[in-house]
Amino acid sequence: MNNILEVKDFSLAFAMYDGVFHRRMLNVITNLNITVGEGEMVAVAGSSGSGKSLLAHGIMGILPQNAVTGGSVLWRGQPMTPKLLKKIRGRALAFVPQSVTYLDPLIRVGRQITRDKGKLGELISRYHLKPEVARLYPHELSGGMTRRIMICAALAGSPELVVADEPTPGLSRHLAEHAMKHFREMADAGAGVLLVTHDIELAIRFADRIAVFYGGTTVETADAADFVNGDGRYPNGRDGGDGAGVGQVTGDSQDAGGDGAGAGSEPDGTGRRQGDGVGLRHPYSKALWAAMPQNGFVPTPGVQPYAGDLPAGCLYAPRCPMRTQACDVAPEPRPLRGGVVSCHHAV
Amino acid sequence: MMGALEAKNISFGYDRKRKVLDDVSISVGAGERVALVGPSGCGKSTLCKVLAGHLEPWSGEVTLDGEALFGRDAGQGTGFEPWRGPGHGHRPCPVQLIYQHPEKAVNPRRKLGKTLTEAYVPGEDVLRALGIEPAWSNRYPAELSGGELQRFCIARALAPGVEFIVADEISTMLDVVTQAQIWQALIRICEVRHIGLVAVTHSPELAARISTRVVELLA
Ligand SMILES: Nc1ncnc2c1ncn2[C@@H]1O[C@H](COP(=O)(O)OP(=O)(O)O)[C@@H](O)[C@H]1O
Ligand code: SF4
Ligand SMILES: [Mg+2]
C-alpha cells in the first residue's frame, strides 16, 4: 500500500503574548503521528476543542499566522510545501471544513459545489437535497443542509485524499451514515480519507484505523476492529462491574473509581453493544469504549489537560488508574499487538 | 397537566413563504424527560427556541402549568416578552435552553466566572457534580474546550426556580466520556430537583439512556 499522507512527529504551538514583551508558547499538539494510505480510511478521534481541527488545518496549510509547527507532513513521500499545496488543494486534496463559515455568503450554493451541471444534480440527489437548494444562499440553509453542501463541494472533484473535519454533526443518523458510506466508497475506490471526528461510533463503524487523540497527541492507533472484537472480558481486565452505573443514568457512578467501574458485561437494556473493546491498548481508549451509551455509559472522571497547563509526564496520568512512578516520564509511542500505543503499562 | 410544559398548536416560519413548524403540539410532564428526535431540518431546534421563549410563534402558545409563559404584553404594547410569569424580570425564565455550541452561547470577552454568575450564583454541589474546576473561572471561553464550556452553560441554566431544561444536542460535539459525565450529572440534578427535560439527540442509544419517553417530530 502506498502512503498518500504521512504526518510525522507533528507539533503545533501558538505564540501568545502576556503584555508586550513576554512571549509564551501554548503547545496544542505534540508528537502526533498518522499515515493514510491508498484505499484507507483513517479516523482521528478525540473531543472537540482538543486541536483536531488544527491538525486538519495544518495539513491543508490554512493555520493562523501565530501558529508554529514542527515535524513534517509528506504528500506521497514529498514534503508538503506551499507550492505543492497550492497545486493540489481543492483538486487531489479535498477538504470538508467543520466551520460553516467556509461557504461564500454571496454565492448561491450550487455554484459553490461545482459548475458541472450533471455532477451537481447527481450529488444533490445523492444527499437527499431538493434541486431548488442549489439556488439558495448559505444563510438560507439549516445546519444539516450546510453540512451536506460542504461535503458535496469537497467530493465533486474526485480527490485522491479527503480531509474531513467533523463532517457529520447536525446530520440525522441516517444522513451521517449516508455521508460515511460515500467516504467509504471513495476509499474502496483507492482514495485516502482522513476523518477527524469526535464521534467514536461512526469511526468504529466506517474507518479502517482509528487514532485516539488525547490532550493534543495520539495515545493509540488501533484497527477499528479492536474496539469491537473481544472474548467477553471487560477491557480493563475486570470481569463484570461493581454495580455502579450499569444500565441506569441515575446510579452513583459519578463517584466511581477512575477505572471505569461498572460497565459490566451483561447487556444493559439499551440495545446492541459494540463488542467488548478488549483489543484496545490505552486506558483512555478503554474509557472511551466504556462511555459509549450502548456500552456502559461510564463517566470516567476527570477532564483533558488544558494546552497551557499540560502535565509533565504522561498526559493521561491525572486520570489514569494504572499510573505508577514511571509515568512521570512521557511515554513514547511503541508498537503493540498490531497497533501503536503511548503508555508504559499497556499490554 | 400539573406542572407540565406544553406547546399548543405552534406554527412558525423564519419567513412568510415557508412554515417550519405547522401546528405542532407537545406536552412534557413535570420532571419528565423527553427525547426529541426527527430528521435534520425538521424544526427541532426551532421548537426548542419556541419552548424557551427565544422565538415568538406565529400562532399557538407555550404554557407552564396551564399559564401562558410568553406573549405580547397587552398593557405595555411592547414587543414579544420572553417570560412574563410572576416575578419576571427578577427571576430567570423557568424554561432554560442549552445550545449545541457553547462557544456561541457565552460572551467571548468575559471571564467564565462572570458569565457563570450572571443569573445566579451556582452552589458548590452543582459545580462539583458538573466537574467545573475553580481555576476555570479565571479563563476566557477561548481557553476552555467545548466540553468544559458546556459544563458552564449547564450550570448557568440550573438557576433556582427552573422547572424545565431544553437541551438542543448539547453533547453532539463532545467525546463520549465527557458526554457520559455531563448527562449523568445533569440527570441526577434534574431528578433531585424534579426538573423536566426536553433533549434533542440524533442517537437512539443516547436517547435510551437519558429519556423516559421519545417523541418524534416529523418533517
Ligand atoms: N435563522 C434562520 N433563518 C431562516 N431559516 C432558518 C433559520 N434557522 C433554521 N431555518 C430553517 O428552518 C428549518 C428547520 O430548522 P431547524 O429548526 O434548525 O431544524 P432541526 O433542528 O430539526 O435540524 C430548516 O429548513 C432551516 O432551513
Ligand atoms: S503511561 Fe502510565 S499514566 Fe499514562 S496511560 Fe499509561 S499507565 Fe496511565
Ligand atoms: Mg438542530
PDB file of N, CA and C in Angstrom, chain A residues 46-49 98 142 144 148 166 169-173 175 198 200-201 247-251 253-254 268 270 272 284 287-288 291-304 306 309 319, chain B residues 17-18 33 38-41 100 104 128-129 131 133 136 139 143-148 151 169 171-181 183-185 187-188 191 202-206 208-210:
ATOM      1  N   GLY A  46     -11.254  12.238  18.908  1.00  0.00           N
ATOM      2  CA  GLY A  46     -10.958  12.890  20.181  1.00  0.00           C
ATOM      3  C   GLY A  46     -11.987  13.971  20.419  1.00  0.00           C
ATOM      4  N   SER A  47     -11.969  14.588  21.594  1.00  0.00           N
ATOM      5  CA  SER A  47     -13.031  15.540  21.893  1.00  0.00           C
ATOM      6  C   SER A  47     -12.845  16.822  21.099  1.00  0.00           C
ATOM      7  N   SER A  48     -13.946  17.546  20.914  1.00  0.00           N
ATOM      8  CA  SER A  48     -13.838  18.772  20.144  1.00  0.00           C
ATOM      9  C   SER A  48     -13.130  19.820  20.982  1.00  0.00           C
ATOM     10  N   GLY A  49     -12.438  20.709  20.296  1.00  0.00           N
ATOM     11  CA  GLY A  49     -11.674  21.727  21.006  1.00  0.00           C
ATOM     12  C   GLY A  49     -10.331  21.200  21.481  1.00  0.00           C
ATOM     13  N   GLN A  98     -15.032  22.069   9.124  1.00  0.00           N
ATOM     14  CA  GLN A  98     -16.023  21.968  10.196  1.00  0.00           C
ATOM     15  C   GLN A  98     -16.873  23.230  10.243  1.00  0.00           C
ATOM     16  N   SER A 142     -30.319  25.150   6.722  1.00  0.00           N
ATOM     17  CA  SER A 142     -30.213  24.694   8.111  1.00  0.00           C
ATOM     18  C   SER A 142     -28.805  24.131   8.300  1.00  0.00           C
ATOM     19  N   GLY A 144     -27.827  21.172   9.068  1.00  0.00           N
ATOM     20  CA  GLY A 144     -27.669  19.879   8.405  1.00  0.00           C
ATOM     21  C   GLY A 144     -27.524  20.018   6.893  1.00  0.00           C
ATOM     22  N   ARG A 148     -24.155  19.062   4.446  1.00  0.00           N
ATOM     23  CA  ARG A 148     -24.216  18.228   3.244  1.00  0.00           C
ATOM     24  C   ARG A 148     -23.654  18.967   2.030  1.00  0.00           C
ATOM     25  N   GLU A 166     -14.941  16.872  11.150  1.00  0.00           N
ATOM     26  CA  GLU A 166     -16.275  16.808  11.760  1.00  0.00           C
ATOM     27  C   GLU A 166     -17.381  16.968  10.718  1.00  0.00           C
ATOM     28  N   PRO A 169     -21.845  16.404  12.433  1.00  0.00           N
ATOM     29  CA  PRO A 169     -22.761  16.988  13.409  1.00  0.00           C
ATOM     30  C   PRO A 169     -23.893  17.746  12.719  1.00  0.00           C
ATOM     31  N   GLY A 170     -25.081  17.659  13.305  1.00  0.00           N
ATOM     32  CA  GLY A 170     -26.225  18.328  12.698  1.00  0.00           C
ATOM     33  C   GLY A 170     -26.949  17.450  11.700  1.00  0.00           C
ATOM     34  N   LEU A 171     -26.317  16.341  11.322  1.00  0.00           N
ATOM     35  CA  LEU A 171     -26.997  15.416  10.416  1.00  0.00           C
ATOM     36  C   LEU A 171     -27.708  14.351  11.242  1.00  0.00           C
ATOM     37  N   SER A 172     -28.848  13.895  10.738  1.00  0.00           N
ATOM     38  CA  SER A 172     -29.516  12.789  11.406  1.00  0.00           C
ATOM     39  C   SER A 172     -28.630  11.559  11.265  1.00  0.00           C
ATOM     40  N   ARG A 173     -28.872  10.565  12.070  1.00  0.00           N
ATOM     41  CA  ARG A 173     -28.109   9.333  11.997  1.00  0.00           C
ATOM     42  C   ARG A 173     -28.075   8.813  10.557  1.00  0.00           C
ATOM     43  N   LEU A 175     -28.500  10.409   7.663  1.00  0.00           N
ATOM     44  CA  LEU A 175     -27.687  11.205   6.733  1.00  0.00           C
ATOM     45  C   LEU A 175     -26.198  11.086   7.053  1.00  0.00           C
ATOM     46  N   HIS A 198     -15.231  13.588  16.577  1.00  0.00           N
ATOM     47  CA  HIS A 198     -15.393  13.275  17.993  1.00  0.00           C
ATOM     48  C   HIS A 198     -16.281  12.051  18.124  1.00  0.00           C
ATOM     49  N   ILE A 200     -16.900   8.632  18.024  1.00  0.00           N
ATOM     50  CA  ILE A 200     -16.167   7.372  18.039  1.00  0.00           C
ATOM     51  C   ILE A 200     -16.985   6.252  17.406  1.00  0.00           C
ATOM     52  N   GLU A 201     -18.298   6.325  17.534  1.00  0.00           N
ATOM     53  CA  GLU A 201     -19.113   5.254  16.989  1.00  0.00           C
ATOM     54  C   GLU A 201     -19.021   5.208  15.460  1.00  0.00           C
ATOM     55  N   GLY A 247     -26.574   0.349  33.215  1.00  0.00           N
ATOM     56  CA  GLY A 247     -27.917   0.424  32.674  1.00  0.00           C
ATOM     57  C   GLY A 247     -28.722   1.631  33.129  1.00  0.00           C
ATOM     58  N   GLN A 248     -28.256   2.370  34.067  1.00  0.00           N
ATOM     59  CA  GLN A 248     -29.041   3.488  34.549  1.00  0.00           C
ATOM     60  C   GLN A 248     -28.182   4.714  34.633  1.00  0.00           C
ATOM     61  N   VAL A 249     -28.812   5.822  34.320  1.00  0.00           N
ATOM     62  CA  VAL A 249     -28.062   7.058  34.414  1.00  0.00           C
ATOM     63  C   VAL A 249     -28.174   7.620  35.807  1.00  0.00           C
ATOM     64  N   THR A 250     -28.892   6.937  36.658  1.00  0.00           N
ATOM     65  CA  THR A 250     -29.138   7.507  37.971  1.00  0.00           C
ATOM     66  C   THR A 250     -28.260   6.895  39.043  1.00  0.00           C
ATOM     67  N   GLY A 251     -27.428   5.952  38.644  1.00  0.00           N
ATOM     68  CA  GLY A 251     -26.554   5.299  39.632  1.00  0.00           C
ATOM     69  C   GLY A 251     -25.558   6.304  40.181  1.00  0.00           C
ATOM     70  N   SER A 253     -22.431   6.351  39.796  1.00  0.00           N
ATOM     71  CA  SER A 253     -21.165   6.066  39.146  1.00  0.00           C
ATOM     72  C   SER A 253     -20.301   7.306  38.965  1.00  0.00           C
ATOM     73  N   GLN A 254     -20.875   8.488  39.161  1.00  0.00           N
ATOM     74  CA  GLN A 254     -20.068   9.705  39.053  1.00  0.00           C
ATOM     75  C   GLN A 254     -18.920   9.652  40.058  1.00  0.00           C
ATOM     76  N   ASP A 268     -27.389  -4.322  28.730  1.00  0.00           N
ATOM     77  CA  ASP A 268     -27.971  -3.437  29.719  1.00  0.00           C
ATOM     78  C   ASP A 268     -29.253  -2.771  29.281  1.00  0.00           C
ATOM     79  N   THR A 270     -30.116  -1.261  26.606  1.00  0.00           N
ATOM     80  CA  THR A 270     -30.138  -0.178  25.635  1.00  0.00           C
ATOM     81  C   THR A 270     -29.889  -0.700  24.234  1.00  0.00           C
ATOM     82  N   ARG A 272     -28.145  -2.871  21.160  1.00  0.00           N
ATOM     83  CA  ARG A 272     -26.942  -3.588  20.793  1.00  0.00           C
ATOM     84  C   ARG A 272     -25.716  -3.045  21.493  1.00  0.00           C
ATOM     85  N   TYR A 284      -7.183   5.368  28.069  1.00  0.00           N
ATOM     86  CA  TYR A 284      -8.181   6.330  27.583  1.00  0.00           C
ATOM     87  C   TYR A 284      -9.071   5.708  26.502  1.00  0.00           C
ATOM     88  N   ALA A 287     -11.577   3.822  28.241  1.00  0.00           N
ATOM     89  CA  ALA A 287     -12.588   4.690  28.853  1.00  0.00           C
ATOM     90  C   ALA A 287     -13.590   5.169  27.809  1.00  0.00           C
ATOM     91  N   LEU A 288     -13.089   5.465  26.601  1.00  0.00           N
ATOM     92  CA  LEU A 288     -13.985   5.872  25.512  1.00  0.00           C
ATOM     93  C   LEU A 288     -14.974   4.767  25.210  1.00  0.00           C
ATOM     94  N   ALA A 291     -17.612   4.405  27.822  1.00  0.00           N
ATOM     95  CA  ALA A 291     -18.518   5.543  27.990  1.00  0.00           C
ATOM     96  C   ALA A 291     -19.614   5.577  26.936  1.00  0.00           C
ATOM     97  N   MET A 292     -19.480   4.788  25.883  1.00  0.00           N
ATOM     98  CA  MET A 292     -20.487   4.824  24.816  1.00  0.00           C
ATOM     99  C   MET A 292     -21.840   4.420  25.390  1.00  0.00           C
ATOM    100  N   PRO A 293     -22.910   5.132  24.973  1.00  0.00           N
ATOM    101  CA  PRO A 293     -24.229   4.825  25.542  1.00  0.00           C
ATOM    102  C   PRO A 293     -24.608   3.352  25.361  1.00  0.00           C
ATOM    103  N   GLN A 294     -24.182   2.749  24.266  1.00  0.00           N
ATOM    104  CA  GLN A 294     -24.573   1.354  24.047  1.00  0.00           C
ATOM    105  C   GLN A 294     -23.698   0.386  24.837  1.00  0.00           C
ATOM    106  N   ASN A 295     -22.622   0.894  25.435  1.00  0.00           N
ATOM    107  CA  ASN A 295     -21.823   0.053  26.316  1.00  0.00           C
ATOM    108  C   ASN A 295     -22.212   0.395  27.761  1.00  0.00           C
ATOM    109  N   GLY A 296     -21.304   0.966  28.524  1.00  0.00           N
ATOM    110  CA  GLY A 296     -21.650   1.181  29.928  1.00  0.00           C
ATOM    111  C   GLY A 296     -22.161   2.568  30.278  1.00  0.00           C
ATOM    112  N   PHE A 297     -21.958   3.578  29.342  1.00  0.00           N
ATOM    113  CA  PHE A 297     -22.280   4.977  29.649  1.00  0.00           C
ATOM    114  C   PHE A 297     -21.510   5.375  30.906  1.00  0.00           C
ATOM    115  N   VAL A 298     -20.286   4.880  31.024  1.00  0.00           N
ATOM    116  CA  VAL A 298     -19.473   5.061  32.229  1.00  0.00           C
ATOM    117  C   VAL A 298     -18.790   6.429  32.211  1.00  0.00           C
ATOM    118  N   PRO A 299     -19.068   7.279  33.200  1.00  0.00           N
ATOM    119  CA  PRO A 299     -18.473   8.628  33.213  1.00  0.00           C
ATOM    120  C   PRO A 299     -17.130   8.650  33.916  1.00  0.00           C
ATOM    121  N   THR A 300     -16.101   8.077  33.322  1.00  0.00           N
ATOM    122  CA  THR A 300     -14.769   8.133  33.933  1.00  0.00           C
ATOM    123  C   THR A 300     -14.454   9.583  34.301  1.00  0.00           C
ATOM    124  N   PRO A 301     -14.124   9.857  35.561  1.00  0.00           N
ATOM    125  CA  PRO A 301     -13.934  11.245  35.992  1.00  0.00           C
ATOM    126  C   PRO A 301     -12.703  11.907  35.371  1.00  0.00           C
ATOM    127  N   GLY A 302     -12.688  13.226  35.490  1.00  0.00           N
ATOM    128  CA  GLY A 302     -11.528  13.984  35.036  1.00  0.00           C
ATOM    129  C   GLY A 302     -11.778  14.668  33.705  1.00  0.00           C
ATOM    130  N   VAL A 303     -10.890  15.605  33.367  1.00  0.00           N
ATOM    131  CA  VAL A 303     -11.006  16.323  32.102  1.00  0.00           C
ATOM    132  C   VAL A 303      -9.653  16.302  31.404  1.00  0.00           C
ATOM    133  N   GLN A 304      -9.689  16.567  30.112  1.00  0.00           N
ATOM    134  CA  GLN A 304      -8.428  16.618  29.371  1.00  0.00           C
ATOM    135  C   GLN A 304      -7.616  17.826  29.827  1.00  0.00           C
ATOM    136  N   TYR A 306      -5.489  21.142  29.890  1.00  0.00           N
ATOM    137  CA  TYR A 306      -5.517  22.393  29.130  1.00  0.00           C
ATOM    138  C   TYR A 306      -4.168  22.594  28.436  1.00  0.00           C
ATOM    139  N   ASP A 309      -1.321  24.086  30.165  1.00  0.00           N
ATOM    140  CA  ASP A 309      -1.117  23.560  31.506  1.00  0.00           C
ATOM    141  C   ASP A 309      -0.971  22.037  31.450  1.00  0.00           C
ATOM    142  N   ARG A 319      -5.710  11.093  35.337  1.00  0.00           N
ATOM    143  CA  ARG A 319      -6.965  10.338  35.372  1.00  0.00           C
ATOM    144  C   ARG A 319      -6.727   8.840  35.370  1.00  0.00           C
TER     145      ARG A 319
ATOM    146  N   LYS B  17     -42.835  32.751   3.526  1.00  0.00           N
ATOM    147  CA  LYS B  17     -43.090  31.765   2.474  1.00  0.00           C
ATOM    148  C   LYS B  17     -43.171  30.337   3.005  1.00  0.00           C
ATOM    149  N   ARG B  18     -42.438  30.051   4.078  1.00  0.00           N
ATOM    150  CA  ARG B  18     -42.323  28.650   4.462  1.00  0.00           C
ATOM    151  C   ARG B  18     -42.503  28.452   5.964  1.00  0.00           C
ATOM    152  N   ARG B  33     -38.690  13.299  31.274  1.00  0.00           N
ATOM    153  CA  ARG B  33     -37.565  13.526  30.363  1.00  0.00           C
ATOM    154  C   ARG B  33     -37.908  12.991  28.984  1.00  0.00           C
ATOM    155  N   GLY B  38     -35.905  13.409  15.158  1.00  0.00           N
ATOM    156  CA  GLY B  38     -36.527  13.729  13.884  1.00  0.00           C
ATOM    157  C   GLY B  38     -35.464  14.035  12.868  1.00  0.00           C
ATOM    158  N   PRO B  39     -35.816  13.988  11.584  1.00  0.00           N
ATOM    159  CA  PRO B  39     -34.811  14.220  10.544  1.00  0.00           C
ATOM    160  C   PRO B  39     -34.225  15.622  10.609  1.00  0.00           C
ATOM    161  N   SER B  40     -33.039  15.743  10.073  1.00  0.00           N
ATOM    162  CA  SER B  40     -32.338  17.010  10.026  1.00  0.00           C
ATOM    163  C   SER B  40     -33.203  18.061   9.315  1.00  0.00           C
ATOM    164  N   GLY B  41     -33.301  19.234   9.917  1.00  0.00           N
ATOM    165  CA  GLY B  41     -34.045  20.318   9.281  1.00  0.00           C
ATOM    166  C   GLY B  41     -35.542  20.280   9.521  1.00  0.00           C
ATOM    167  N   GLN B 100     -26.240  23.577  21.371  1.00  0.00           N
ATOM    168  CA  GLN B 100     -25.224  22.626  20.924  1.00  0.00           C
ATOM    169  C   GLN B 100     -23.819  23.228  21.011  1.00  0.00           C
ATOM    170  N   LYS B 104     -20.852  29.644  21.287  1.00  0.00           N
ATOM    171  CA  LYS B 104     -21.694  30.714  20.753  1.00  0.00           C
ATOM    172  C   LYS B 104     -22.637  31.266  21.811  1.00  0.00           C
ATOM    173  N   ARG B 128     -19.468  20.938  41.540  1.00  0.00           N
ATOM    174  CA  ARG B 128     -18.735  19.705  41.712  1.00  0.00           C
ATOM    175  C   ARG B 128     -19.358  18.586  40.872  1.00  0.00           C
ATOM    176  N   ALA B 129     -20.690  18.516  40.900  1.00  0.00           N
ATOM    177  CA  ALA B 129     -21.369  17.464  40.133  1.00  0.00           C
ATOM    178  C   ALA B 129     -21.045  17.579  38.647  1.00  0.00           C
ATOM    179  N   GLY B 131     -18.329  18.817  37.428  1.00  0.00           N
ATOM    180  CA  GLY B 131     -16.886  18.748  37.192  1.00  0.00           C
ATOM    181  C   GLY B 131     -16.274  20.078  36.780  1.00  0.00           C
ATOM    182  N   GLU B 133     -13.987  23.046  37.471  1.00  0.00           N
ATOM    183  CA  GLU B 133     -12.874  23.313  38.387  1.00  0.00           C
ATOM    184  C   GLU B 133     -12.779  24.814  38.664  1.00  0.00           C
ATOM    185  N   TRP B 136     -11.019  27.385  36.362  1.00  0.00           N
ATOM    186  CA  TRP B 136     -11.577  27.752  35.055  1.00  0.00           C
ATOM    187  C   TRP B 136     -12.263  29.109  35.071  1.00  0.00           C
ATOM    188  N   ARG B 139     -10.595  31.950  33.395  1.00  0.00           N
ATOM    189  CA  ARG B 139     -10.228  31.847  31.981  1.00  0.00           C
ATOM    190  C   ARG B 139     -11.301  32.449  31.096  1.00  0.00           C
ATOM    191  N   GLU B 143     -10.073  29.738  26.094  1.00  0.00           N
ATOM    192  CA  GLU B 143      -9.076  28.939  26.810  1.00  0.00           C
ATOM    193  C   GLU B 143      -9.654  27.649  27.386  1.00  0.00           C
ATOM    194  N   LEU B 144     -10.905  27.355  27.055  1.00  0.00           N
ATOM    195  CA  LEU B 144     -11.506  26.112  27.527  1.00  0.00           C
ATOM    196  C   LEU B 144     -11.984  25.292  26.327  1.00  0.00           C
ATOM    197  N   SER B 145     -12.103  23.980  26.553  1.00  0.00           N
ATOM    198  CA  SER B 145     -12.608  23.125  25.481  1.00  0.00           C
ATOM    199  C   SER B 145     -14.128  23.214  25.445  1.00  0.00           C
ATOM    200  N   GLY B 146     -14.707  22.675  24.376  1.00  0.00           N
ATOM    201  CA  GLY B 146     -16.162  22.679  24.222  1.00  0.00           C
ATOM    202  C   GLY B 146     -16.857  21.994  25.389  1.00  0.00           C
ATOM    203  N   GLY B 147     -16.292  20.889  25.839  1.00  0.00           N
ATOM    204  CA  GLY B 147     -16.908  20.148  26.934  1.00  0.00           C
ATOM    205  C   GLY B 147     -16.886  20.951  28.229  1.00  0.00           C
ATOM    206  N   GLU B 148     -15.763  21.651  28.458  1.00  0.00           N
ATOM    207  CA  GLU B 148     -15.656  22.450  29.679  1.00  0.00           C
ATOM    208  C   GLU B 148     -16.640  23.621  29.634  1.00  0.00           C
ATOM    209  N   ARG B 151     -20.164  22.590  30.333  1.00  0.00           N
ATOM    210  CA  ARG B 151     -20.446  22.418  31.766  1.00  0.00           C
ATOM    211  C   ARG B 151     -20.885  23.746  32.369  1.00  0.00           C
ATOM    212  N   GLU B 169     -29.140  19.168  21.416  1.00  0.00           N
ATOM    213  CA  GLU B 169     -27.900  18.490  21.017  1.00  0.00           C
ATOM    214  C   GLU B 169     -26.694  18.959  21.820  1.00  0.00           C
ATOM    215  N   SER B 171     -24.601  17.487  23.684  1.00  0.00           N
ATOM    216  CA  SER B 171     -23.381  16.685  23.764  1.00  0.00           C
ATOM    217  C   SER B 171     -22.920  16.201  22.399  1.00  0.00           C
ATOM    218  N   THR B 172     -23.560  16.722  21.346  1.00  0.00           N
ATOM    219  CA  THR B 172     -23.222  16.275  19.994  1.00  0.00           C
ATOM    220  C   THR B 172     -21.750  16.470  19.663  1.00  0.00           C
ATOM    221  N   MET B 173     -21.166  17.556  20.174  1.00  0.00           N
ATOM    222  CA  MET B 173     -19.785  17.870  19.799  1.00  0.00           C
ATOM    223  C   MET B 173     -18.761  17.348  20.810  1.00  0.00           C
ATOM    224  N   LEU B 174     -19.200  16.585  21.783  1.00  0.00           N
ATOM    225  CA  LEU B 174     -18.275  16.171  22.837  1.00  0.00           C
ATOM    226  C   LEU B 174     -17.843  14.722  22.661  1.00  0.00           C
ATOM    227  N   ASP B 175     -16.707  14.385  23.246  1.00  0.00           N
ATOM    228  CA  ASP B 175     -16.295  12.982  23.225  1.00  0.00           C
ATOM    229  C   ASP B 175     -17.210  12.198  24.161  1.00  0.00           C
ATOM    230  N   VAL B 176     -17.243  10.877  24.003  1.00  0.00           N
ATOM    231  CA  VAL B 176     -18.229  10.082  24.741  1.00  0.00           C
ATOM    232  C   VAL B 176     -17.995  10.057  26.244  1.00  0.00           C
ATOM    233  N   VAL B 177     -16.750  10.232  26.696  1.00  0.00           N
ATOM    234  CA  VAL B 177     -16.517  10.257  28.142  1.00  0.00           C
ATOM    235  C   VAL B 177     -17.142  11.522  28.727  1.00  0.00           C
ATOM    236  N   THR B 178     -16.878  12.656  28.082  1.00  0.00           N
ATOM    237  CA  THR B 178     -17.467  13.914  28.541  1.00  0.00           C
ATOM    238  C   THR B 178     -18.990  13.848  28.436  1.00  0.00           C
ATOM    239  N   GLN B 179     -19.482  13.257  27.359  1.00  0.00           N
ATOM    240  CA  GLN B 179     -20.925  13.114  27.190  1.00  0.00           C
ATOM    241  C   GLN B 179     -21.535  12.341  28.366  1.00  0.00           C
ATOM    242  N   ALA B 180     -20.923  11.220  28.724  1.00  0.00           N
ATOM    243  CA  ALA B 180     -21.454  10.420  29.832  1.00  0.00           C
ATOM    244  C   ALA B 180     -21.378  11.208  31.137  1.00  0.00           C
ATOM    245  N   GLN B 181     -20.278  11.925  31.362  1.00  0.00           N
ATOM    246  CA  GLN B 181     -20.136  12.711  32.597  1.00  0.00           C
ATOM    247  C   GLN B 181     -21.236  13.759  32.702  1.00  0.00           C
ATOM    248  N   TRP B 183     -24.136  14.112  31.072  1.00  0.00           N
ATOM    249  CA  TRP B 183     -25.526  13.639  31.167  1.00  0.00           C
ATOM    250  C   TRP B 183     -25.821  12.992  32.505  1.00  0.00           C
ATOM    251  N   GLN B 184     -24.893  12.226  33.006  1.00  0.00           N
ATOM    252  CA  GLN B 184     -25.152  11.578  34.292  1.00  0.00           C
ATOM    253  C   GLN B 184     -25.351  12.642  35.362  1.00  0.00           C
ATOM    254  N   ALA B 185     -24.528  13.698  35.320  1.00  0.00           N
ATOM    255  CA  ALA B 185     -24.644  14.765  36.314  1.00  0.00           C
ATOM    256  C   ALA B 185     -25.950  15.530  36.124  1.00  0.00           C
ATOM    257  N   ILE B 187     -28.746  14.664  34.710  1.00  0.00           N
ATOM    258  CA  ILE B 187     -29.941  13.886  35.020  1.00  0.00           C
ATOM    259  C   ILE B 187     -30.100  13.706  36.523  1.00  0.00           C
ATOM    260  N   ARG B 188     -28.983  13.535  37.184  1.00  0.00           N
ATOM    261  CA  ARG B 188     -29.083  13.398  38.643  1.00  0.00           C
ATOM    262  C   ARG B 188     -29.642  14.683  39.261  1.00  0.00           C
ATOM    263  N   GLU B 191     -33.323  14.969  38.571  1.00  0.00           N
ATOM    264  CA  GLU B 191     -34.132  14.080  39.405  1.00  0.00           C
ATOM    265  C   GLU B 191     -34.288  14.633  40.811  1.00  0.00           C
ATOM    266  N   HIS B 202     -29.559  12.874  18.071  1.00  0.00           N
ATOM    267  CA  HIS B 202     -29.649  12.030  16.884  1.00  0.00           C
ATOM    268  C   HIS B 202     -29.347  10.584  17.203  1.00  0.00           C
ATOM    269  N   SER B 203     -28.985  10.327  18.449  1.00  0.00           N
ATOM    270  CA  SER B 203     -28.537   8.975  18.782  1.00  0.00           C
ATOM    271  C   SER B 203     -29.614   8.212  19.547  1.00  0.00           C
ATOM    272  N   PRO B 204     -30.138   7.147  18.967  1.00  0.00           N
ATOM    273  CA  PRO B 204     -31.142   6.362  19.684  1.00  0.00           C
ATOM    274  C   PRO B 204     -30.576   5.751  20.970  1.00  0.00           C
ATOM    275  N   GLU B 205     -29.295   5.402  20.961  1.00  0.00           N
ATOM    276  CA  GLU B 205     -28.700   4.816  22.163  1.00  0.00           C
ATOM    277  C   GLU B 205     -28.632   5.852  23.288  1.00  0.00           C
ATOM    278  N   LEU B 206     -28.269   7.080  22.922  1.00  0.00           N
ATOM    279  CA  LEU B 206     -28.225   8.127  23.941  1.00  0.00           C
ATOM    280  C   LEU B 206     -29.641   8.422  24.431  1.00  0.00           C
ATOM    281  N   ALA B 208     -32.073   6.466  24.670  1.00  0.00           N
ATOM    282  CA  ALA B 208     -32.500   5.398  25.581  1.00  0.00           C
ATOM    283  C   ALA B 208     -31.898   5.594  26.963  1.00  0.00           C
ATOM    284  N   ARG B 209     -30.696   6.159  27.016  1.00  0.00           N
ATOM    285  CA  ARG B 209     -30.043   6.386  28.296  1.00  0.00           C
ATOM    286  C   ARG B 209     -30.630   7.549  29.077  1.00  0.00           C
ATOM    287  N   ILE B 210     -30.988   8.614  28.365  1.00  0.00           N
ATOM    288  CA  ILE B 210     -31.310   9.853  29.086  1.00  0.00           C
ATOM    289  C   ILE B 210     -32.793  10.148  29.217  1.00  0.00           C
TER     290      ILE B 210
END
